[in-house]
Amino acid sequence: MQAKNATVQVGKEENCLAPYEMLLGGLGACFYSTFVDIADKMRLSFDRAQIALSGVRREEAPRHLVRVTLVFTVFGAEQSKGFLRAVDLAEKYCSIRYTVAQVADIQVVTVFSI
């Protein structure tokens, strides 16, 4: 698959991404970008953020996602109402999260690491 700024190999072979890995990657990128935009507007300061995603699919066809866990770790900041609000707003305004939430339960876990 060729995008505007990169090429990604899709498939089951080594060094390729599977379709659901790409979907979860898109969800993570959208959530991260939305969070950063909101945190900037709220003037929240942090060193970096990291997202870990996992998903569970139905066993029967169609094998769509039924559950997604998104662990969002903020480094270089203490837990505060501002950061928790920014995460809540990222959940609300991330369009890919909204789309995936139509078929799957999405749990967001927020972790702070100083």
Short mmCIF file of C-alpha atoms in Angstrom, two decimals:
data_model
loop_
_atom_site.label_atom_id
_atom_site.label_comp_id
_atom_site.label_asym_id
_atom_site.label_seq_id
_atom_site.Cartn_x
_atom_site.Cartn_y
_atom_site.Cartn_z
CA MET A 1 0.00 0.00 0.00
CA GLN A 2 1.41 3.37 -0.94
CA ALA A 3 0.37 6.44 1.01
CA LYS A 4 1.29 10.07 0.56
CA ASN A 5 4.54 9.84 2.55
CA ALA A 6 5.29 6.13 2.91
CA THR A 7 4.92 2.67 1.46
CA VAL A 8 3.78 -0.24 3.62
CA GLN A 9 3.89 -3.91 2.67
CA VAL A 10 0.61 -5.65 3.46
CA GLY A 11 0.29 -9.40 3.87
CA LYS A 12 1.12 -12.43 5.99
CA GLU A 13 4.81 -12.51 5.10
CA GLU A 14 7.60 -11.31 7.37
CA ASN A 15 8.03 -7.51 7.43
CA CYS A 16 4.43 -7.02 6.30
CA LEU A 17 1.48 -5.59 8.17
CA ALA A 18 -1.77 -7.50 8.47
CA PRO A 19 -4.99 -5.56 7.82
CA TYR A 20 -5.98 -5.46 11.50
CA GLU A 21 -2.50 -4.25 12.47
CA MET A 22 -3.02 -1.39 10.03
CA LEU A 23 -6.48 -0.67 11.45
CA LEU A 24 -5.18 -0.58 15.03
CA GLY A 25 -2.23 1.52 13.88
CA GLY A 26 -4.62 4.01 12.31
CA LEU A 27 -6.63 4.13 15.52
CA GLY A 28 -3.48 4.74 17.56
CA ALA A 29 -2.22 7.45 15.20
CA CYS A 30 -5.58 9.22 15.19
CA PHE A 31 -5.93 9.05 18.98
CA TYR A 32 -2.36 10.30 19.50
CA SER A 33 -2.74 13.17 17.04
CA THR A 34 -6.07 14.21 18.55
CA PHE A 35 -4.64 14.08 22.08
CA VAL A 36 -1.59 16.18 21.12
CA ASP A 37 -3.79 18.83 19.48
CA ILE A 38 -5.98 19.03 22.58
CA ALA A 39 -3.02 19.02 25.01
CA ASP A 40 -1.40 21.86 23.06
CA LYS A 41 -4.59 23.92 23.21
CA MET A 42 -4.82 23.23 26.96
CA ARG A 43 -1.12 24.13 27.36
CA LEU A 44 -0.35 20.79 28.99
CA SER A 45 3.34 19.94 29.17
CA PHE A 46 4.71 16.40 28.83
CA ASP A 47 7.80 14.71 27.40
CA ARG A 48 6.14 12.14 25.15
CA ALA A 49 3.23 9.73 24.90
CA GLN A 50 3.05 6.09 23.88
CA ILE A 51 0.14 3.92 22.77
CA ALA A 52 -0.15 0.14 23.00
CA LEU A 53 -3.16 -1.45 21.30
CA SER A 54 -4.65 -4.91 21.28
CA GLY A 55 -7.83 -6.23 19.75
CA VAL A 56 -10.10 -9.26 19.98
CA ARG A 57 -12.04 -10.47 16.95
CA ARG A 58 -15.14 -12.65 16.68
CA GLU A 59 -14.52 -16.33 16.01
CA GLU A 60 -17.35 -16.61 13.50
CA ALA A 61 -17.58 -14.81 10.17
CA PRO A 62 -17.49 -11.95 9.68
CA ARG A 63 -14.49 -11.78 12.04
CA HIS A 64 -14.78 -8.13 12.99
CA LEU A 65 -13.35 -6.57 16.14
CA VAL A 66 -15.42 -6.93 19.29
CA ARG A 67 -13.00 -5.43 21.82
CA VAL A 68 -10.05 -3.04 21.67
CA THR A 69 -7.79 -2.06 24.55
CA LEU A 70 -5.81 1.15 24.13
CA VAL A 71 -3.17 1.79 26.80
CA PHE A 72 -2.13 5.43 26.62
CA THR A 73 1.02 6.30 28.59
CA VAL A 74 2.01 9.92 29.19
CA PHE A 75 5.69 10.38 30.10
CA GLY A 76 7.06 13.36 31.98
CA ALA A 77 3.79 14.47 33.55
CA GLU A 78 1.87 13.77 36.71
CA GLN A 79 -1.75 12.71 36.64
CA SER A 80 -4.00 15.76 36.66
CA LYS A 81 -7.56 16.69 35.83
CA GLY A 82 -6.24 18.50 32.75
CA PHE A 83 -4.55 15.42 31.30
CA LEU A 84 -7.51 13.19 32.11
CA ARG A 85 -9.80 15.71 30.41
CA ALA A 86 -7.52 15.79 27.34
CA VAL A 87 -7.70 11.98 27.10
CA ASP A 88 -11.51 12.09 27.44
CA LEU A 89 -11.71 14.68 24.68
CA ALA A 90 -9.37 12.65 22.46
CA GLU A 91 -11.76 9.70 22.90
CA LYS A 92 -14.66 11.93 21.90
CA TYR A 93 -13.05 13.62 18.88
CA CYS A 94 -10.86 10.87 17.37
CA SER A 95 -12.85 9.98 14.25
CA ILE A 96 -11.30 6.54 13.82
CA ARG A 97 -12.10 5.68 17.46
CA TYR A 98 -15.69 6.73 16.76
CA THR A 99 -15.82 4.52 13.66
CA VAL A 100 -14.34 1.43 15.36
CA ALA A 101 -16.64 1.97 18.38
CA GLN A 102 -19.62 1.22 16.11
CA VAL A 103 -18.64 -2.47 16.13
CA ALA A 104 -16.28 -2.90 19.09
CA ASP A 105 -16.08 -2.02 22.77
CA ILE A 106 -13.05 0.25 23.25
CA GLN A 107 -11.37 0.50 26.64
CA VAL A 108 -8.86 3.32 27.12
CA VAL A 109 -6.42 2.93 30.01
CA THR A 110 -4.38 6.02 30.89
CA VAL A 111 -1.01 5.63 32.63
CA PHE A 112 1.33 8.38 33.85
CA SER A 113 5.08 7.88 34.09
CA ILE A 114 7.36 10.56 35.49
#
